C-alpha cells in the first residue's frame, strides 16, 4: 500500500509531462493528419531556450522561458508548416518521413550549436525540496500541465479562433465552404501545437539534463497517448496521458524498467481491441 | 511495334540477369574481402527493405518496427552460434556446474545456469526455424489484433514504432539473457567453418546474394499474382475491398508476416556477416533508416527498395568514414528532398527520365489517331 502511494506522484508527473507533449501532437495530428516526428525536436528547442535564457535571468530562467519557448518552438513549427508540410496534406505517412528528416537535421544542428554533452538548467531555488515524497518540481510540472489544459480548453471553446479550429478538425471540407480560411487555421494550429512542445521542453529541464536527443525519449510515448486518447480530443489526451503515466510507473515498479515498456505496449494493443479509435472519437459519417 | 514491345518485356529480366551476374560473379572476384563484407551487409539490409517494399509500397502498411523482426532473427542465430562456441571451448568458468556450457557474457554477468529460453537454440534446426518462425508468429498475432480492428495508416506506424522502442529497452534491460547493450558478439565459427576465413566470408556473401535474389523473384511473383492485385487494392481503397467481400485484415496480415519473415532471415544472415547483433542495430532509428532507404530507392517498385538499401548503406559508410557529423545533415536533407521532389524515389526518377527521352525521340502521336485506335 505504501509503495502504491509512493508511486502515485511519479506516475502522475510522468503523465503530466506526456500530456504537455501530447497536447500539441493531438492538434497537429488530429486536425491535419500530420505525424510530426520533429515535435520532439521542438521540445528540445524549448529546453535549450531555457538554457540560453539562464545567462540573462539566472535561476528564474524556467519561468521566463515558458512564453519565450512557446514562441520559439511555435515559430519553428510555423516555418516547417509553411515551407514543407503544407505540400503534404492528405499524405500523412509521407509527412512522418519528411519530418523525421527535419528532426535529424535539427538534432545535428543542436549538437553543433550547443555541443553533444548534456547541459543543466538551474531550477529556481523555491522549487527545491518538497512535500513528503512529492518534490516541488514535479508539482510545478503538474500544475503547469493543468494550467495548459485549462488554457487550451478555453481557447478551443471560448474564442472564435478556437471554434474555427474545431470546425476544421471535425470536417475540413464543410468548414471551408462555410467561409473559414482553413489554410490560416492550419498555420495557427501548427504554431500552437509546436509552441506547446516548447513549453513541455522547458518543463523537462526541471527533471533532467538537456541534450540534443531529449525529444526522442518522449516522442514515442507521446504518440501512444494520442493514439489511445483519440485524435484531436482534449479530454482523451488528458485521460490517456494520466493512464499511461500511471501504467508506466506501476509497471516499472512491479516488474522492472525493461519489461514495463513491453507491458505498456501490450496494454495499448489490448485497449485498441476495445476502442480501436481511441478513448474519445469525433463522431462523423466519414468512412475512414 | 511488336518487336519493340517484346524488347520492352525483356528489359526487366535483362536488367535482373545483368545485376545478378554482377553480384554473383564480378563482385566476389573484383572486391577485396573487406569491401565484399560491406556489400554483404548492404544486401542483408536490402532483404529487409524488400519486405518493407512489399508491406509499405504495395500494401500501404508503413511499418517502422522492422528492426524488431531483424533482431529476432539475428538473436536466434546469435544465440545458436554462442552456444556452439561455448560447448566447443571447455573454459573453466562455464563447465563448473556440469550443465550445458554458458556463453561468455553470461559468465561475466554472473548467470549460473543456462536459461530455459536459450537451451533449444543449441539445435541448429530449431535455431534456423526460429529465425523465420519467431518474426512471422509475432507479426501474425500483432497484425491480426491490429488490422481486424481496422487500426491502420498512421496508427499502425506509431504502434510498430512503439514496439521497436519497447523491444530495444527489453533487450538492454535483460543483461544476463541478451548481453544487454553489447548484444551478442565474438563469433568464431559458423556450422564448423572459421568465420575469420576469407573463403567463408565469400561463401556467406554468395548465400546472402542468392537469398536476396530468390526472395526478390518470389516477391515479384507475389505482386504480379491475383493476391498482389488484391494487396494493391487494399492499399488504395481498403473499404471498397471489404465491400467486395474480401477481408483486408487477412491480406494485410499475410503480407506483414511475410515482410517480418524476410527481416528475420536478413537478421540471421547479418550476424555471421558482420559478427555482431546488438540493440543499437534494431531500434527506432535503424528501423526508420531502412524505411528511408526504401523511399529513396522508390517504394512502389520492389527493385527500388533493394536499390535504395544498397545505395543508402554505401552512402552511409562512405560519408561517415570521412565526416560523421555531416552524415546526419546529408541524410536528413536527402530525405526532405526526396519526399518533396521525388516521392517515387530513384526508380521513379529513372522512369520519368526514360519517358521524357522516349517522348523526344518519337514525334508526338496526333490526338485524333489515338482516339481512332482506341475506337
XYZ file of C-alpha atoms in Angstrom:
663
model
C 0.000 0.000 0.000
C 2.824 2.351 0.887
C 4.519 1.527 -2.404
C 1.275 2.234 -4.167
C 1.106 5.683 -2.615
C 4.767 6.379 -3.314
C 4.471 5.514 -6.982
C 1.411 7.706 -7.427
C 3.159 11.099 -7.695
C 5.799 9.623 -10.005
C 3.124 8.241 -12.276
C 1.187 11.472 -12.267
C 4.225 13.549 -13.062
C 5.186 11.240 -15.946
C 1.600 11.666 -17.087
C 1.840 15.447 -16.801
C 4.953 15.545 -18.969
C 3.374 13.227 -21.524
C 0.277 15.391 -21.513
C 2.229 18.575 -22.202
C 3.922 16.873 -25.130
C 0.841 15.108 -26.429
C -1.370 18.204 -26.310
C 0.490 19.742 -29.199
C 0.600 16.474 -31.096
C -3.067 15.783 -30.766
C -3.867 19.003 -32.603
C -1.371 18.728 -35.399
C -2.110 15.035 -35.790
C -5.838 15.339 -35.154
C -6.560 18.312 -37.316
C -4.128 17.944 -40.114
C -3.321 14.257 -40.026
C 0.325 15.259 -39.814
C 2.580 12.939 -37.893
C 5.204 15.376 -36.819
C 8.331 13.489 -35.847
C 10.087 16.835 -35.433
C 7.806 17.539 -32.472
C 10.467 16.001 -30.247
C 12.993 18.495 -31.568
C 10.628 21.369 -30.773
C 10.683 20.066 -27.202
C 14.442 20.122 -27.366
C 14.348 23.679 -28.729
C 12.177 24.744 -25.795
C 14.604 23.194 -23.339
C 17.613 24.890 -24.938
C 15.715 28.183 -24.861
C 15.589 27.895 -21.078
C 19.285 27.019 -21.072
C 20.190 30.102 -23.093
C 17.991 32.406 -21.031
C 19.877 31.289 -17.949
C 22.696 33.711 -18.785
C 20.275 36.628 -18.719
C 17.922 35.746 -15.953
C 19.793 33.376 -13.674
C 17.678 30.934 -11.781
C 14.394 32.432 -12.922
C 15.140 31.107 -16.415
C 12.490 28.418 -16.238
C 9.677 30.873 -15.609
C 10.835 33.451 -18.138
C 11.435 30.730 -20.690
C 7.879 29.440 -20.704
C 6.442 32.147 -23.015
C 9.696 32.562 -24.928
C 9.971 28.840 -25.618
C 6.350 28.788 -26.719
C 7.150 31.476 -29.284
C 10.430 29.902 -30.398
C 9.041 26.405 -30.882
C 5.843 27.808 -32.352
C 7.785 29.780 -34.940
C 9.841 26.742 -35.844
C 6.621 24.827 -36.319
C 5.146 27.584 -38.420
C 8.191 27.674 -40.666
C 8.081 23.905 -41.055
C 4.410 24.018 -41.920
C 4.781 26.812 -44.454
C 7.870 25.515 -46.201
C 7.282 21.781 -46.236
C 4.284 20.191 -44.577
C 1.835 22.383 -46.491
C 2.611 20.414 -49.624
C 1.871 17.104 -47.972
C -1.706 17.343 -46.820
C -3.568 14.129 -47.410
C -0.356 12.116 -47.312
C 0.108 11.564 -43.567
C 2.639 8.772 -43.885
C 4.826 10.919 -46.075
C 4.835 13.728 -43.545
C 6.080 11.255 -40.971
C 9.161 10.545 -43.041
C 9.626 14.141 -44.098
C 9.520 15.433 -40.546
C 11.870 12.691 -39.473
C 14.378 14.113 -41.920
C 13.802 17.529 -40.365
C 14.297 16.101 -36.895
C 17.653 14.568 -37.876
C 18.853 17.913 -39.162
C 17.652 19.764 -36.054
C 19.331 17.254 -33.742
C 22.636 17.630 -35.513
C 22.202 21.400 -35.508
C 21.730 21.334 -31.735
C 24.825 19.175 -31.416
C 26.835 21.691 -33.422
C 25.428 24.740 -31.616
C 25.408 23.547 -28.021
C 27.772 20.569 -28.072
C 26.964 16.893 -27.728
C 27.231 16.671 -23.905
C 24.130 17.338 -21.858
C 23.686 20.717 -20.191
C 21.862 21.623 -16.992
C 19.286 24.277 -16.324
C 19.234 25.508 -12.738
C 15.786 25.295 -11.223
C 14.602 28.306 -9.173
C 15.527 27.973 -5.516
C 11.926 27.863 -4.411
C 11.371 24.691 -6.422
C 13.811 22.713 -4.310
C 12.509 20.474 -1.587
C 9.014 19.136 -1.498
C 6.052 17.934 0.492
C 6.705 14.439 1.757
C 7.602 12.253 -1.206
C 6.346 14.829 -3.687
C 9.107 17.155 -4.902
C 8.103 20.705 -5.759
C 9.467 20.491 -9.285
C 7.153 17.577 -10.101
C 4.295 19.501 -8.521
C 5.188 22.505 -10.652
C 5.020 20.402 -13.819
C 1.688 19.020 -12.710
C 0.268 22.494 -12.137
C 1.747 23.692 -15.407
C 0.052 20.840 -17.240
C -3.263 21.651 -15.576
C -2.985 25.326 -16.474
C -2.034 24.482 -20.041
C -5.023 22.179 -20.414
C -7.293 24.873 -18.993
C -5.817 27.411 -21.384
C -6.216 25.135 -24.379
C -9.765 24.289 -23.363
C -10.654 27.966 -23.035
C -9.040 28.713 -26.375
C -10.914 25.927 -28.142
C -14.310 26.647 -26.642
C -14.351 30.323 -25.767
C -12.676 32.030 -28.700
C -13.693 32.368 -32.295
C -10.306 31.099 -33.442
C -10.658 28.009 -31.314
C -14.113 27.260 -32.628
C -12.892 27.589 -36.186
C -10.090 25.213 -35.309
C -12.586 22.658 -34.029
C -14.685 23.117 -37.116
C -11.746 22.364 -39.392
C -10.844 19.377 -37.248
C -14.327 17.931 -37.494
C -14.945 18.491 -41.164
C -12.425 20.305 -43.249
C -14.492 20.494 -46.398
C -17.590 21.764 -44.685
C -15.566 24.303 -42.736
C -14.016 25.559 -45.956
C -17.346 26.037 -47.744
C -18.660 27.837 -44.658
C -16.088 30.528 -45.268
C -13.326 29.504 -42.901
C -9.863 30.046 -44.270
C -8.585 26.554 -43.485
C -5.043 27.419 -44.512
C -4.838 30.131 -41.859
C -6.372 27.843 -39.263
C -3.793 25.191 -40.127
C -0.975 27.672 -39.623
C -2.354 28.717 -36.281
C -2.865 25.134 -35.189
C 0.664 24.264 -36.092
C 2.008 27.299 -34.291
C 0.120 26.475 -31.116
C 0.802 22.741 -31.286
C 4.539 23.287 -31.758
C 4.579 26.039 -29.148
C 3.150 23.634 -26.591
C 6.084 21.344 -27.350
C 8.377 24.210 -26.420
C 6.571 24.634 -23.088
C 6.946 20.905 -22.467
C 10.659 21.257 -23.183
C 11.040 23.924 -20.508
C 9.219 21.685 -18.049
C 11.584 18.824 -18.858
C 14.586 20.908 -17.817
C 13.269 20.636 -14.254
C 13.553 16.864 -14.102
C 16.662 16.114 -16.108
C 19.567 17.319 -18.207
C 19.113 18.812 -21.664
C 20.673 17.145 -24.681
C 20.239 17.056 -28.456
C 18.212 13.837 -28.281
C 15.968 14.968 -25.420
C 12.842 14.859 -27.532
C 13.331 11.360 -28.882
C 12.916 9.838 -25.416
C 9.385 11.098 -25.112
C 8.047 11.246 -28.632
C 7.092 7.585 -28.971
C 5.157 7.576 -25.698
C 3.502 10.867 -26.570
C 2.264 9.414 -29.846
C 0.848 6.477 -27.925
C -1.076 8.947 -25.760
C -2.613 10.455 -28.877
C -3.477 7.025 -30.267
C -5.052 5.856 -27.007
C -6.819 9.126 -26.309
C -8.397 9.593 -29.698
C -7.382 12.109 -32.325
C -7.963 15.744 -31.546
C -9.678 15.063 -28.257
C -8.537 17.187 -25.339
C -10.239 15.044 -22.710
C -8.902 11.910 -24.381
C -5.351 13.258 -24.208
C -5.716 14.089 -20.509
C -7.125 10.685 -19.572
C -4.714 8.742 -21.763
C -1.683 10.679 -20.524
C -2.637 10.102 -16.895
C -3.342 6.444 -17.606
C -0.100 5.867 -19.466
C 1.903 7.746 -16.852
C 0.479 5.657 -14.037
C 0.787 2.446 -16.035
C 4.427 3.246 -16.776
C 5.320 3.942 -13.191
C 3.472 0.953 -11.713
C 4.697 -1.439 -14.394
C 8.230 -0.281 -13.701
C 7.721 -0.772 -10.025
C 6.168 -4.214 -10.131
C 8.280 -5.726 -12.881
C 11.340 -3.780 -13.949
C 12.071 -0.863 -16.212
C 12.815 -3.010 -19.242
C 9.634 -5.059 -19.034
C 7.491 -2.007 -18.304
C 7.564 -0.737 -21.888
C 6.545 -4.134 -23.209
C 3.666 -4.271 -20.728
C 2.567 -0.771 -21.729
C 2.670 -1.775 -25.375
C 0.623 -4.913 -24.746
C -1.949 -2.963 -22.748
C -2.310 -0.447 -25.562
C -2.783 -3.142 -28.214
C -5.335 -4.803 -25.925
C -7.042 -1.462 -25.374
C -7.285 -0.888 -29.122
C -9.228 -4.155 -29.342
C -11.971 -2.489 -27.355
C -11.658 1.046 -28.678
C -9.772 0.967 -31.973
C -10.174 4.709 -32.485
C -9.011 5.669 -29.013
C -10.972 6.759 -25.970
C -12.953 9.603 -27.438
C -13.855 9.652 -31.082
C -15.081 12.555 -33.103
C -18.299 11.152 -34.484
C -18.630 11.573 -38.195
C -20.221 9.804 -41.071
C -16.972 9.557 -42.942
C -15.921 6.004 -43.674
C -12.261 6.349 -42.845
C 5.648 -2.276 -82.999
C 5.588 -5.887 -81.897
C 9.342 -6.145 -81.732
C 9.506 -3.034 -79.577
C 7.038 -4.377 -77.036
C 8.871 -7.694 -76.973
C 12.098 -5.872 -76.268
C 10.417 -3.856 -73.533
C 9.169 -7.042 -71.960
C 12.682 -8.428 -71.937
C 14.141 -5.334 -70.307
C 13.188 -6.360 -66.769
C 14.655 -9.871 -66.880
C 17.633 -8.460 -68.781
C 18.442 -5.980 -66.035
C 17.908 -8.680 -63.427
C 20.318 -11.029 -65.231
C 22.978 -8.344 -65.517
C 22.651 -7.338 -61.859
C 22.695 -10.983 -60.780
C 25.830 -11.638 -62.814
C 27.491 -8.547 -61.354
C 26.545 -9.513 -57.822
C 27.353 -13.227 -58.015
C 30.364 -13.349 -60.333
C 32.013 -9.959 -60.746
C 31.745 -8.651 -57.172
C 33.301 -11.691 -55.416
C 36.204 -11.650 -57.881
C 36.772 -7.916 -58.067
C 36.222 -6.717 -54.499
C 38.677 -7.128 -51.670
C 37.314 -9.111 -48.697
C 36.574 -6.025 -46.581
C 34.508 -4.373 -49.308
C 32.764 -7.639 -50.108
C 31.784 -7.941 -46.444
C 30.312 -4.446 -46.566
C 28.370 -5.324 -49.689
C 27.050 -8.451 -47.962
C 25.880 -6.221 -45.117
C 24.048 -3.900 -47.512
C 22.426 -6.893 -49.169
C 21.170 -8.041 -45.752
C 19.568 -4.633 -45.340
C 18.217 -4.960 -48.868
C 16.362 -8.119 -47.800
C 14.676 -6.144 -45.013
C 13.993 -3.343 -47.481
C 12.361 -5.806 -49.853
C 9.939 -6.717 -47.068
C 9.267 -3.034 -46.388
C 8.697 -2.527 -50.104
C 6.067 -5.258 -50.022
C 4.324 -4.089 -46.863
C 4.570 -0.344 -47.418
C 4.961 0.182 -51.143
C 2.446 -2.427 -52.244
C 0.296 -2.802 -49.131
C 0.351 0.711 -47.702
C 1.386 -0.518 -44.247
C 4.123 1.790 -43.051
C 5.991 -0.464 -40.670
C 8.505 1.353 -38.508
C 9.386 -1.710 -36.463
C 11.197 -3.984 -38.909
C 14.210 -3.764 -36.622
C 12.300 -5.941 -34.167
C 11.966 -8.779 -36.663
C 15.505 -8.274 -37.894
C 16.600 -8.523 -34.266
C 14.562 -11.644 -33.542
C 16.205 -13.400 -36.487
C 19.611 -12.063 -35.576
C 19.395 -13.039 -31.933
C 18.122 -16.523 -32.809
C 21.202 -17.004 -34.963
C 23.499 -15.316 -32.477
C 22.253 -17.489 -29.619
C 22.914 -20.621 -31.629
C 26.428 -19.526 -32.556
C 27.166 -18.581 -28.949
C 26.026 -21.954 -27.651
C 28.041 -23.880 -30.221
C 31.094 -21.832 -29.363
C 30.593 -22.259 -25.612
C 30.303 -26.025 -25.868
C 33.394 -26.308 -28.079
C 35.587 -24.304 -25.714
C 35.626 -26.038 -22.322
C 36.586 -22.962 -20.294
C 36.919 -23.035 -16.541
C 34.003 -20.795 -15.620
C 31.325 -22.418 -17.684
C 31.608 -26.134 -17.026
C 31.701 -25.973 -13.230
C 28.025 -26.816 -12.771
C 28.148 -29.835 -15.026
C 25.230 -28.495 -17.075
C 25.453 -27.152 -20.609
C 28.237 -24.640 -21.181
C 27.435 -20.951 -20.810
C 28.234 -18.243 -23.363
C 30.993 -15.871 -22.241
C 28.819 -12.823 -21.486
C 26.598 -14.862 -19.150
C 29.613 -15.872 -17.151
C 30.591 -12.195 -16.922
C 27.183 -11.099 -15.734
C 27.015 -13.824 -13.126
C 24.444 -16.152 -14.675
C 24.946 -19.635 -13.234
C 22.697 -21.820 -15.308
C 21.738 -21.740 -18.945
C 18.333 -20.012 -19.163
C 15.485 -22.200 -20.428
C 14.916 -19.787 -23.291
C 18.397 -20.459 -24.591
C 18.590 -24.231 -24.311
C 16.690 -25.190 -27.509
C 18.814 -22.866 -29.615
C 21.724 -25.273 -29.350
C 19.933 -27.289 -32.012
C 20.751 -25.732 -35.419
C 17.459 -26.838 -36.969
C 15.440 -25.226 -34.193
C 17.516 -22.037 -34.346
C 17.153 -21.743 -38.107
C 13.425 -22.407 -37.901
C 13.026 -19.758 -35.227
C 14.827 -17.232 -37.432
C 11.735 -17.114 -39.619
C 9.059 -18.560 -37.351
C 9.603 -16.100 -34.490
C 9.127 -12.934 -36.539
C 6.278 -14.446 -38.573
C 4.455 -15.523 -35.427
C 4.756 -12.123 -33.744
C 3.795 -10.260 -36.900
C 0.791 -12.525 -37.417
C -0.518 -12.057 -33.892
C 0.074 -8.311 -33.939
C -1.315 -7.992 -37.457
C -4.492 -9.887 -36.660
C -5.060 -7.925 -33.464
C -4.454 -4.593 -35.103
C -5.796 -4.966 -38.635
C -9.026 -6.685 -37.619
C -9.875 -3.663 -35.520
C -9.154 -1.529 -38.591
C -6.293 0.221 -36.913
C -4.372 1.491 -39.897
C -2.314 4.181 -41.508
C -0.581 6.414 -39.045
C -1.879 4.485 -36.045
C -0.230 1.334 -37.308
C 3.015 3.181 -37.977
C 3.055 4.559 -34.445
C 2.314 1.164 -32.921
C 5.139 -0.528 -34.789
C 7.459 2.243 -33.738
C 6.445 1.792 -30.116
C 7.097 -1.930 -30.498
C 10.623 -1.215 -31.725
C 11.245 1.124 -28.793
C 9.930 -1.385 -26.252
C 11.915 -4.243 -27.813
C 15.196 -2.384 -27.525
C 14.565 -1.397 -23.920
C 13.752 -5.016 -23.139
C 16.949 -6.269 -24.787
C 19.096 -3.744 -22.963
C 17.432 -4.459 -19.651
C 17.738 -8.249 -19.701
C 21.516 -8.158 -19.474
C 22.005 -11.767 -18.430
C 19.715 -13.106 -21.120
C 20.620 -10.952 -24.109
C 24.012 -9.440 -23.430
C 22.453 -6.010 -22.815
C 23.776 -3.052 -24.786
C 26.720 -5.050 -26.091
C 24.442 -7.604 -27.673
C 25.903 -10.866 -28.892
C 29.331 -10.735 -30.466
C 32.652 -12.584 -30.744
C 31.517 -15.313 -33.081
C 34.226 -17.589 -34.348
C 32.631 -20.282 -36.414
C 29.519 -20.997 -38.413
C 28.487 -24.634 -38.882
C 32.065 -25.747 -38.399
C 33.642 -23.109 -40.644
C 36.031 -20.448 -39.433
C 34.268 -17.084 -39.685
C 37.507 -15.117 -39.910
C 38.453 -17.020 -43.056
C 38.089 -15.099 -46.348
C 36.584 -18.044 -48.155
C 33.867 -18.414 -45.515
C 33.051 -14.742 -45.854
C 32.953 -15.024 -49.633
C 30.658 -18.030 -49.341
C 28.437 -16.104 -46.953
C 28.267 -13.227 -49.400
C 27.130 -15.591 -52.159
C 24.489 -17.048 -49.837
C 23.185 -13.582 -48.949
C 23.065 -12.549 -52.598
C 21.289 -15.768 -53.575
C 18.742 -15.418 -50.783
C 18.072 -11.837 -51.834
C 17.671 -12.873 -55.466
C 15.296 -15.717 -54.665
C 13.222 -13.571 -52.307
C 13.104 -10.802 -54.886
C 11.781 -13.159 -57.544
C 9.288 -14.608 -55.075
C 8.100 -11.164 -54.042
C 7.717 -10.150 -57.691
C 5.690 -13.255 -58.324
C 3.512 -12.367 -55.355
C 2.995 -8.810 -56.521
C 2.067 -9.931 -60.029
C -0.356 -12.563 -58.799
C -4.040 -12.056 -58.104
C -3.142 -11.745 -54.461
C -0.793 -8.914 -55.341
C -3.584 -7.049 -57.101
C -5.746 -7.516 -54.054
C -2.953 -6.142 -51.910
C -2.654 -3.006 -54.006
C -6.424 -2.668 -53.943
C -6.347 -2.823 -50.154
C -3.714 -0.113 -50.160
C -5.721 2.180 -52.385
C -9.219 1.529 -51.090
C -9.474 -0.767 -48.123
C -13.195 -0.172 -47.561
C -14.070 -0.883 -51.171
C -12.190 -4.157 -50.990
C -14.184 -5.058 -47.909
C -17.434 -4.237 -49.681
C -16.411 -6.595 -52.467
C -16.338 -9.414 -49.950
C -12.640 -9.776 -49.186
C -11.175 -9.494 -45.736
C -8.446 -6.832 -45.881
C -7.212 -7.784 -42.421
C -6.174 -11.227 -43.658
C -4.469 -9.843 -46.749
C -2.564 -7.294 -44.723
C -1.592 -9.748 -42.016
C -0.202 -12.220 -44.549
C 1.957 -9.581 -46.184
C 3.061 -8.104 -42.873
C 4.080 -11.599 -41.745
C 5.996 -12.186 -44.982
C 7.872 -8.929 -44.553
C 8.639 -9.869 -40.953
C 9.941 -13.255 -42.051
C 12.219 -11.572 -44.583
C 13.550 -9.244 -41.904
C 14.197 -12.223 -39.623
C 16.100 -14.046 -42.321
C 18.112 -10.910 -43.031
C 18.970 -10.625 -39.345
C 20.178 -14.216 -39.238
C 22.411 -13.661 -42.270
C 23.636 -10.359 -40.853
C 25.057 -11.984 -37.704
C 27.783 -14.144 -39.307
C 28.494 -11.483 -41.952
C 29.032 -8.565 -39.581
C 29.811 -10.526 -36.438
C 27.517 -8.735 -34.027
C 23.865 -8.257 -33.179
C 23.060 -5.570 -30.639
C 20.145 -3.322 -29.654
C 21.742 -0.336 -31.370
C 21.167 -2.084 -34.704
C 17.428 -2.586 -34.280
C 15.884 0.370 -32.527
C 13.584 3.093 -33.725
C 16.283 4.864 -35.707
C 17.720 1.890 -37.640
C 14.178 0.769 -38.440
C 13.343 4.212 -39.772
C 16.601 4.387 -41.695
C 15.573 1.353 -43.693
C 12.195 2.891 -44.465
C 14.090 5.975 -45.612
C 16.244 3.812 -47.839
C 13.153 2.277 -49.417
C 11.683 5.723 -50.013
C 14.906 6.951 -51.586
C 15.123 3.950 -53.884
C 11.469 4.045 -54.806
C 8.833 2.430 -52.690
C 6.423 1.467 -55.450
C 8.898 -0.848 -57.121
C 10.492 -3.804 -55.352
C 13.718 -3.136 -57.233
C 13.627 0.384 -55.840
C 13.576 -0.929 -52.287
C 16.628 -3.101 -52.931
C 18.442 -0.341 -54.772
C 17.677 2.156 -52.019
C 19.036 -0.087 -49.275
C 22.301 -0.686 -51.129
C 22.750 2.954 -52.122
C 21.958 4.307 -48.660
C 24.137 1.683 -46.984
C 27.023 2.599 -49.240
C 26.434 6.321 -48.765
C 26.344 5.934 -45.004
C 29.608 4.028 -44.873
C 31.494 6.307 -47.205
C 30.229 9.537 -45.660
C 30.551 8.601 -42.044
C 34.083 7.348 -42.726
C 35.011 10.916 -43.643
C 32.733 13.213 -41.670
C 30.476 11.554 -39.153
C 28.507 14.685 -38.332
C 27.840 15.568 -41.930
C 26.060 12.285 -42.494
C 23.088 13.249 -40.344
C 22.691 16.534 -42.188
C 23.041 14.805 -45.503
C 20.629 12.032 -44.621
C 18.067 14.489 -43.295
C 18.389 16.824 -46.247
C 18.334 14.000 -48.764
C 15.225 12.721 -47.187
C 13.426 16.050 -47.219
C 14.379 16.489 -50.876
C 13.269 13.020 -51.911
C 9.938 13.312 -50.150
C 9.164 16.731 -51.614
C 10.623 16.456 -55.092
C 10.672 12.770 -55.959
C 8.198 10.776 -53.886
C 8.713 7.811 -56.202
C 12.418 7.724 -55.453
C 15.331 6.906 -57.737
C 13.331 4.366 -59.693
C 10.618 6.945 -60.299
C 13.220 9.458 -61.489
C 14.693 6.902 -63.860
C 11.265 6.041 -65.232
C 10.309 9.667 -65.866
C 13.697 10.327 -67.452
C 13.148 7.376 -69.776
C 9.693 8.611 -70.678
C 10.976 12.092 -71.368
C 13.676 10.634 -73.597
C 11.229 8.442 -75.460
C 8.842 11.340 -75.931
C 11.598 13.429 -77.503
C 12.794 10.643 -79.782
C 9.468 9.804 -81.384
C 7.170 12.541 -82.616
C 4.088 13.086 -80.547
C 1.156 10.965 -81.670
C -1.648 13.148 -83.018
C -4.632 13.106 -80.730
C -7.051 12.087 -83.458
C -5.078 8.945 -84.235
C -5.057 7.689 -80.653
C -8.787 8.151 -80.478
C -9.222 6.142 -83.677
C -7.002 3.365 -82.391
C -8.978 3.039 -79.216
C -12.240 3.055 -81.155
